[in-house]
Coordinates of C-alpha atoms in Angstrom, one line a residue:
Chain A
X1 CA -7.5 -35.6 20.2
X2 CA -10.7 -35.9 18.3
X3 CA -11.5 -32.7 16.5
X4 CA -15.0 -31.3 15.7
X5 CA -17.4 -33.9 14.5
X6 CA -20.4 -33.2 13.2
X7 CA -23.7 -35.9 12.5
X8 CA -25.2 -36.4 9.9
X9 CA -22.6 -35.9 7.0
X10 CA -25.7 -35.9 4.3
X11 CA -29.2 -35.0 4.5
X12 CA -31.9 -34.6 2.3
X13 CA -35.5 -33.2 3.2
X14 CA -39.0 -31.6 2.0
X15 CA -39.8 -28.8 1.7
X16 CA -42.0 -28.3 5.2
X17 CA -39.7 -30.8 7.1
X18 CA -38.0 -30.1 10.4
X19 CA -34.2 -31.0 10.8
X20 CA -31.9 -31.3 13.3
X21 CA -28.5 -31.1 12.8
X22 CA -25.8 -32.3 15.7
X23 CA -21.8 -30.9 16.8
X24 CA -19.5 -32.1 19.6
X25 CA -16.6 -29.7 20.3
X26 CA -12.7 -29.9 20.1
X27 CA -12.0 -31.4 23.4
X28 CA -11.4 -28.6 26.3
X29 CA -14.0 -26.0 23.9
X30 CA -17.0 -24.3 25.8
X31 CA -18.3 -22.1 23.0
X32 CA -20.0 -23.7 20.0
X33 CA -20.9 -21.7 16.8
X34 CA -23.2 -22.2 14.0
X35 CA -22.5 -20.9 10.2
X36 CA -24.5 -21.5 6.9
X37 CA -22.5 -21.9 3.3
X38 CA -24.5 -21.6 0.5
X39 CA -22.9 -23.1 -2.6
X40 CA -20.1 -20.8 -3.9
X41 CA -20.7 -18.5 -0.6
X42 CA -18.5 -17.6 2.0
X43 CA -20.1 -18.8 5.4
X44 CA -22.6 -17.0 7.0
X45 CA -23.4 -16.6 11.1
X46 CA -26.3 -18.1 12.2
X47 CA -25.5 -18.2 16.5
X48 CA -23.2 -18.6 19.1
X49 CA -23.7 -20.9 22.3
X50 CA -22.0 -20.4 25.6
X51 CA -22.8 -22.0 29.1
X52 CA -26.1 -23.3 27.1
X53 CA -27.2 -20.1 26.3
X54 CA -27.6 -18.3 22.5
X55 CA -25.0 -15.4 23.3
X56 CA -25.2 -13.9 19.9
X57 CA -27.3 -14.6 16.4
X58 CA -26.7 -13.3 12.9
X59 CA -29.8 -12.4 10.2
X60 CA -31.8 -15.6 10.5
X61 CA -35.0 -16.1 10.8
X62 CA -36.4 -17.9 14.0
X63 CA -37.2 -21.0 12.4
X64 CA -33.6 -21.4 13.1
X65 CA -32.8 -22.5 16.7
X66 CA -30.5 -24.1 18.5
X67 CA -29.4 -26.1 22.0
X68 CA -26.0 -26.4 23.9
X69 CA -25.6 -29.5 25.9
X70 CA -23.8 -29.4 29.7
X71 CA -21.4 -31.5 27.8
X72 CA -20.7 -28.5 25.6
X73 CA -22.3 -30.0 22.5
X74 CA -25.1 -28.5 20.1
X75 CA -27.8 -28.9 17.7
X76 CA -28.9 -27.2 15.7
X77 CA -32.9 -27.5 14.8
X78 CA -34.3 -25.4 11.1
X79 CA -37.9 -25.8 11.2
X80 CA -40.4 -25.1 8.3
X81 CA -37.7 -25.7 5.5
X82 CA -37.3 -23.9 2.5
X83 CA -35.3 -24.9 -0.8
X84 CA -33.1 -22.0 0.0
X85 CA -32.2 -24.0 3.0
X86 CA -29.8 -25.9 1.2
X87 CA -26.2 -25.3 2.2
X88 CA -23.9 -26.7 3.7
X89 CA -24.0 -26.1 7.7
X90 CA -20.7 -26.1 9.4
X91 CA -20.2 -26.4 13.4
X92 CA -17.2 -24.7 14.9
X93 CA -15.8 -24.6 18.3
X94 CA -13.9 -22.7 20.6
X95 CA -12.8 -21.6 24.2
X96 CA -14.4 -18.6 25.2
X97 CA -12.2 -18.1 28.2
X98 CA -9.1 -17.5 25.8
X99 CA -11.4 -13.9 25.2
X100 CA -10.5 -13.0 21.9
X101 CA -6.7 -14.6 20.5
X102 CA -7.9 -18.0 20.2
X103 CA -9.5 -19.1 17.2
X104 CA -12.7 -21.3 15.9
X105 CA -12.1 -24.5 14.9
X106 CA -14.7 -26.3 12.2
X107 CA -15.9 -29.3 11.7
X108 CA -16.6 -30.6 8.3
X109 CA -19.7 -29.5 8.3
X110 CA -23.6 -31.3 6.9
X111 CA -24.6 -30.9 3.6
X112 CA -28.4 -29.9 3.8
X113 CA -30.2 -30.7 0.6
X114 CA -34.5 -29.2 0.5
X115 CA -36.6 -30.6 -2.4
Chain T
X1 CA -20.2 -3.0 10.1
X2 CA -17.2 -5.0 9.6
X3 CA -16.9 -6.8 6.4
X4 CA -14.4 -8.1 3.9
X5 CA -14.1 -7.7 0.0
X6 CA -11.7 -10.8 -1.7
X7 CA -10.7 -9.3 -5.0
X8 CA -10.7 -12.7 -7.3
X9 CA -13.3 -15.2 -7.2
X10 CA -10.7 -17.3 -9.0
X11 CA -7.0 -17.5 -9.4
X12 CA -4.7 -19.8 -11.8
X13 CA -0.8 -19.9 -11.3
X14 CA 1.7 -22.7 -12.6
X15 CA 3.3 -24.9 -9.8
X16 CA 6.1 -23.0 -8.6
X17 CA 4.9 -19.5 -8.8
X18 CA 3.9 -17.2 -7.0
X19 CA 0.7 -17.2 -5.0
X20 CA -1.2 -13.4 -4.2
X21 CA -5.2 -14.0 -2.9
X22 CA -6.3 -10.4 -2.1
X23 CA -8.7 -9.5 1.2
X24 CA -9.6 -6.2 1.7
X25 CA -11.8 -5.6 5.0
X26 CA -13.8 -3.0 6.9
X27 CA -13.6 -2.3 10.4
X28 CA -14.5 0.3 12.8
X29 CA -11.9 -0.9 15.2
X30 CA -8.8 -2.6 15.2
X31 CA -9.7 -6.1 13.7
X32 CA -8.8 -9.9 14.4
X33 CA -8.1 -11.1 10.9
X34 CA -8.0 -15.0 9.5
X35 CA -7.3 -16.7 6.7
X36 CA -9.2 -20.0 6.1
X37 CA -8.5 -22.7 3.7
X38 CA -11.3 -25.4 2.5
X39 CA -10.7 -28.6 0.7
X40 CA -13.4 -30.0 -2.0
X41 CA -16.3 -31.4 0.6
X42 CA -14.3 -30.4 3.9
X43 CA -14.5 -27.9 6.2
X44 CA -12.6 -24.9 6.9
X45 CA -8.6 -24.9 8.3
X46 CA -7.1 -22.0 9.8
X47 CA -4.2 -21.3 7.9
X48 CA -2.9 -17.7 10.1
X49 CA -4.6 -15.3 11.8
X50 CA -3.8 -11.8 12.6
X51 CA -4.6 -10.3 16.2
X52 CA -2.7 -7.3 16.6
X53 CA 1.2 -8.7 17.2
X54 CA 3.6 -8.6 14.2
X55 CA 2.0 -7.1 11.2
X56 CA 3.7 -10.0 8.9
X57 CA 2.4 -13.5 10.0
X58 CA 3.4 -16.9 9.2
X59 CA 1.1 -19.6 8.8
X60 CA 0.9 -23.0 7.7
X61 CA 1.9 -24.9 4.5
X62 CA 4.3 -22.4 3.8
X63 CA 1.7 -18.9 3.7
X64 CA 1.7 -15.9 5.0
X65 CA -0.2 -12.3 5.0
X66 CA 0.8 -8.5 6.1
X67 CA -1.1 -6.6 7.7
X68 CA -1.6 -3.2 6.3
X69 CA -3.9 -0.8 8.1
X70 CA -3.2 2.2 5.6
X71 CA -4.3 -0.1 3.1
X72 CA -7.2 -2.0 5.2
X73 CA -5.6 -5.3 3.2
X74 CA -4.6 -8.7 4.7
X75 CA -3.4 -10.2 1.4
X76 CA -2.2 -13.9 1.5
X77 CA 0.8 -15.1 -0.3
X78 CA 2.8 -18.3 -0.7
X79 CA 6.5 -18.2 -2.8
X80 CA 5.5 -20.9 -4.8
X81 CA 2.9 -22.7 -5.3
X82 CA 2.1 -26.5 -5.1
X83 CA -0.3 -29.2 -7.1
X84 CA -1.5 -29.3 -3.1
X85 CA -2.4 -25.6 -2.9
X86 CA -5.9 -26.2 -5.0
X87 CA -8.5 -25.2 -2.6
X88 CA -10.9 -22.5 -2.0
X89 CA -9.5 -19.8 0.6
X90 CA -11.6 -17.5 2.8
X91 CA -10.7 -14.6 4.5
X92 CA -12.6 -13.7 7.7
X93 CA -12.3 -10.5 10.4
X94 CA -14.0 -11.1 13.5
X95 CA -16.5 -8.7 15.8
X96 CA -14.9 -6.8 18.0
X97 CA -14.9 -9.5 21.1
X98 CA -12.4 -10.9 19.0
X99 CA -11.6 -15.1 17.1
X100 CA -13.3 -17.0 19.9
X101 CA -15.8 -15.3 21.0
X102 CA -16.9 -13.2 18.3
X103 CA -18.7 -14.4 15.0
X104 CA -16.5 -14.6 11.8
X105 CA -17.6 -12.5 8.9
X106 CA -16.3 -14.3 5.8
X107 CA -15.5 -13.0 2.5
X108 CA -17.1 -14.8 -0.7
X109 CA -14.0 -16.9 -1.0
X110 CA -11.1 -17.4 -3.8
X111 CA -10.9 -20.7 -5.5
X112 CA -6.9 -21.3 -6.3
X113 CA -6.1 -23.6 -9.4
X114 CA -2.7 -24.7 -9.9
X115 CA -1.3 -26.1 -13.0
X116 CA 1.2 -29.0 -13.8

């Protein structure tokens, strides 16, 4: 059973650039969420998508967006980059139906370099 | 607001002792409480997570963390500790929808050395 994956594994950009970034879910997982880790950081919330819909978004700006996928999977787009950009962005996945004991499962996440 | 204070943004114990990584949250409600582990360039792995059954839960590689609500603390603890063990460890509470469909809210992390 493949876990989370997540595409690419590295990435560097300019400062201006546009990026997308790519997740596909634990097999039998509906909800896909988004988090930001900034070196030495905890991670931080960006969005949640359910049923292709954001559900729920943390303090980001809107040059952070995102997509679900009828096949549950997700992008997610940063437009306009800044050097404070750079993080590492981890995917995680989940089944919303389990409302509330079940638990997210990551992927190992792409490292987001700005210049 | 929820949150989640980890006292220690580094611990050092010998193989074979034992581990403590303190977590301290804040929560309005009753929360769902995880610990997370993350390997040098990996993600994150759920090591336990707390959602309002037994106080004292058991979770993989050999950890576990109480529950305390007089305290507000979920600290983690392994007997002893193993070369293995060196990692950085997160603990998280979720929103009140709960793990899976609520957002995590992370704590800065602990970064766990052990030595020969």
């Amino acid at each position: 059973d493949a876990g989370v994956t997540q595409s690419p594994t590295h990435l560097i950009k300019t400062r201006g650039q546009q990026v997308t970034l790519r997740c596909s879910p634990k097999s039998g997982h509906d909800t896909v969420s988004w988090y930001q880790q900034a070196l030495g950081q905890g991670p931080q919330f960006i969005f949640q998508y359910y049923e292709e819909e954001e559900r729920q978004r943390g303090n980001f700006p809107d040059r952070f967006s995102g997509h679900q996928f009828p096949n549950y999977s997700s992008e997610l787009n940063v437009n306009a980059l800044l050097l404070g950009d750079s993080a590492l962005y981890l995917c995680a996945s989940s089944f919303l139906a389990g409302r509330g004991r079940g638990e997210q499962y990551f992927g190992p996440g792409t490292r987001l370099t700005v210049t | 607001a929820q949150s989640v204070t980890q006292l220690g943004s580094h611990v050092s114990v010998s193989e074979g002792a034992l581990v403590l990584l303190r977590c301290n949250y804040s929560s309005s409600v009753p929360p769902y409480l995880f610990w997370y582990v993350q390997y040098p360039n990996q993600g994150l792995q759920l090591l336990l997570k707390y959602t309002s059954a037994a106080t004292l839960v058991k979770g993989i590689n050999g950890f576990e963390a109480e529950f305390k609500k007089s305290e507000t603390s979920f600290h983690l603890t392994k007997p002893s500790a193993h070369m293995s063990d060196a990692a950085e460890y997160f603990c998280a509470v979720s929103n009140v929808n709960g793990g899976s469909q609520g957002n995590l809210i992370f704590g800065k992390g602990t970064k766990l050395s052990v030595k020969p």
